[in-house]
GROMACS .gro file of C-alpha atoms in nm:
model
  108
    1UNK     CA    1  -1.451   0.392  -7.029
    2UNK     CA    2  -1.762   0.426  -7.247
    3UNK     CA    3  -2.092   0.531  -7.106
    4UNK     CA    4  -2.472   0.411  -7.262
    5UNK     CA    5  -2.680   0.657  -7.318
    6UNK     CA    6  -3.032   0.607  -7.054
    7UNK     CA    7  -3.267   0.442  -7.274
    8UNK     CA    8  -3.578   0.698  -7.331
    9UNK     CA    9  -3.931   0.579  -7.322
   10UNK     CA   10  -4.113   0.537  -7.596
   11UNK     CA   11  -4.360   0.783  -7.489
   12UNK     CA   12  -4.119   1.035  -7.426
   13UNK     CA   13  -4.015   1.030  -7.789
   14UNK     CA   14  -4.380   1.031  -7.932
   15UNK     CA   15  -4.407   1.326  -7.676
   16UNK     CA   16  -4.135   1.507  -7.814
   17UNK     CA   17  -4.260   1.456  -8.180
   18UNK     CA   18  -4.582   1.600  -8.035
   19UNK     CA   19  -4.433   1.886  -7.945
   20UNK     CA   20  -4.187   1.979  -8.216
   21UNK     CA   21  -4.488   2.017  -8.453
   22UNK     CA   22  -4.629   2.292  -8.274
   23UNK     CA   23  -4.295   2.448  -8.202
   24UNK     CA   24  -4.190   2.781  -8.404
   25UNK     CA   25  -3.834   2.770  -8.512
   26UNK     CA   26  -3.747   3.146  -8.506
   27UNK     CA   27  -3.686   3.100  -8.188
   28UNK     CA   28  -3.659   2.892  -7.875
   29UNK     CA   29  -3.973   2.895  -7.636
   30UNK     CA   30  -4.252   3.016  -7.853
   31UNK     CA   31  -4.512   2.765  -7.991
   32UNK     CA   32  -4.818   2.806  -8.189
   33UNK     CA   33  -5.163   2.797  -7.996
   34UNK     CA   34  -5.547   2.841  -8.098
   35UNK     CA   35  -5.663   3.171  -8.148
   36UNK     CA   36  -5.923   3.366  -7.966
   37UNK     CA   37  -6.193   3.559  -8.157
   38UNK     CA   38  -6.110   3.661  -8.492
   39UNK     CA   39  -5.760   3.605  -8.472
   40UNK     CA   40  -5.616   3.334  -8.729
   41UNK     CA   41  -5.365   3.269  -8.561
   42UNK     CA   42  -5.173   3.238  -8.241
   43UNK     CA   43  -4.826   3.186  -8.063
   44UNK     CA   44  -4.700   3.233  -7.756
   45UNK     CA   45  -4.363   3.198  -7.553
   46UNK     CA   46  -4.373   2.933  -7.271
   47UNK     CA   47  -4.083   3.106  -7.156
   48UNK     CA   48  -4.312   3.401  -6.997
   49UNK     CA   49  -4.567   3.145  -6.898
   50UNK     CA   50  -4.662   3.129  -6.536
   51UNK     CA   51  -4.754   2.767  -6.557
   52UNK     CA   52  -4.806   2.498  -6.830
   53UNK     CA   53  -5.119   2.288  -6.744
   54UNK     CA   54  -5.270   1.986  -6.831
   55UNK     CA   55  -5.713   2.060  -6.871
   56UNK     CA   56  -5.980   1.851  -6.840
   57UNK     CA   57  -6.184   1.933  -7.099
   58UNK     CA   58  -6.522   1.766  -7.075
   59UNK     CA   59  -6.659   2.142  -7.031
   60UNK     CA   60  -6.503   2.266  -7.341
   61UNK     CA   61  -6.742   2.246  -7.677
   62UNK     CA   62  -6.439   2.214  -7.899
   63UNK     CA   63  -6.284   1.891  -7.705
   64UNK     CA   64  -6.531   1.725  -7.524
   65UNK     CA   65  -6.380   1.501  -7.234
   66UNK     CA   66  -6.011   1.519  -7.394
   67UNK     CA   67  -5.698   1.672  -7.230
   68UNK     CA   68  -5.537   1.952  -7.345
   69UNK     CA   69  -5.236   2.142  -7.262
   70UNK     CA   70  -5.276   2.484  -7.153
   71UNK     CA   71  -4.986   2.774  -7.089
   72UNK     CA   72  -5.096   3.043  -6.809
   73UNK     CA   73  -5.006   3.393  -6.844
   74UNK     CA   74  -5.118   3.555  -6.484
   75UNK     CA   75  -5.538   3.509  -6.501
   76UNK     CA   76  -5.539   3.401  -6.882
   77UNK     CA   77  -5.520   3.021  -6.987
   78UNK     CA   78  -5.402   2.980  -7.342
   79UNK     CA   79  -5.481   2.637  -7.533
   80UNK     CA   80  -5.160   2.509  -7.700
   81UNK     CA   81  -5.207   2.341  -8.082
   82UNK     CA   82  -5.116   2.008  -7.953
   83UNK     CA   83  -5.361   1.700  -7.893
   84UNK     CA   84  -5.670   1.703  -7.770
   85UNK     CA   85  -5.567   1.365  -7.610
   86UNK     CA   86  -5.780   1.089  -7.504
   87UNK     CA   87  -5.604   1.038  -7.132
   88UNK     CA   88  -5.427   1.293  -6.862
   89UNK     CA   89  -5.048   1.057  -6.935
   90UNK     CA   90  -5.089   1.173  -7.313
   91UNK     CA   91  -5.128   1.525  -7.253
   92UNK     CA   92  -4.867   1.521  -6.946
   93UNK     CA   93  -4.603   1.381  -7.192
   94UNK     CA   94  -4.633   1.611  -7.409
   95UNK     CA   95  -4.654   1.927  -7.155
   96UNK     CA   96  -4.322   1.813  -7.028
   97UNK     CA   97  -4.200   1.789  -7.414
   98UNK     CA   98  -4.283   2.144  -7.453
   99UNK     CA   99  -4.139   2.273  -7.148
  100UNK     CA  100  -3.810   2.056  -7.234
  101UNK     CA  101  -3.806   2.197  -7.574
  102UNK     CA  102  -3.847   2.563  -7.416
  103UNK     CA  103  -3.625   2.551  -7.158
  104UNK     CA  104  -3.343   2.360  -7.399
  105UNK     CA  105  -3.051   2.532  -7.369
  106UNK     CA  106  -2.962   2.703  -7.751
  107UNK     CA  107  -2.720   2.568  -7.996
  108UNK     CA  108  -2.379   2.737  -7.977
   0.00000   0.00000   0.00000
């Protein structure tokens, strides 16, 4: 007996592609994200995030009503290096794509 595989929306896959540029390949969990102050650059492991967020931006100079996708660490929101997207399904796809990818259990 031969099973199909669940077909996977379209927008999951774009999500996924999202997210895989962004995604560090030393090791599972850690992704880059935009520096603060004079750093030049930035990652951070979604594995010791507290939550991963989806942000309204329309506040934020840099992205002006966009989404983003933001990782919490206790009081401190961290921007992640993927989108700024237009709408709040965007940026949800691809917050799901990086928690996926973190939480994917490792090769053996």
């Amino acid at each position: 007996m031969t099973h199909e595989a669940p077909a996977v929306p379209e927008e999951a896959k774009w999500a996924l592609a999202e997210a895989k540029k962004e995604a560090m390949a030393v090791a599972a969990g850690w992704f880059r994200a935009w520096p603060s102050g004079d750093e030049r650059w930035s990652v951070v492991n979604i594995r010791a995030a507290t939550q991963v967020i989806v942000n309204h931006s329309r506040e934020d100079e840099r992205h002006p009503d966009s989404w983003t996708v933001r990782a919490l660490f206790g009081d401190k929101a961290v921007e992640l290096r993927v989108g700024p997207y237009d709408n709040k399904e965007q940026a949800i796809w691809v917050a799901h794509a990086v928690l996926n990818l973190a939480f994917a259990p490792d090769p053996a």
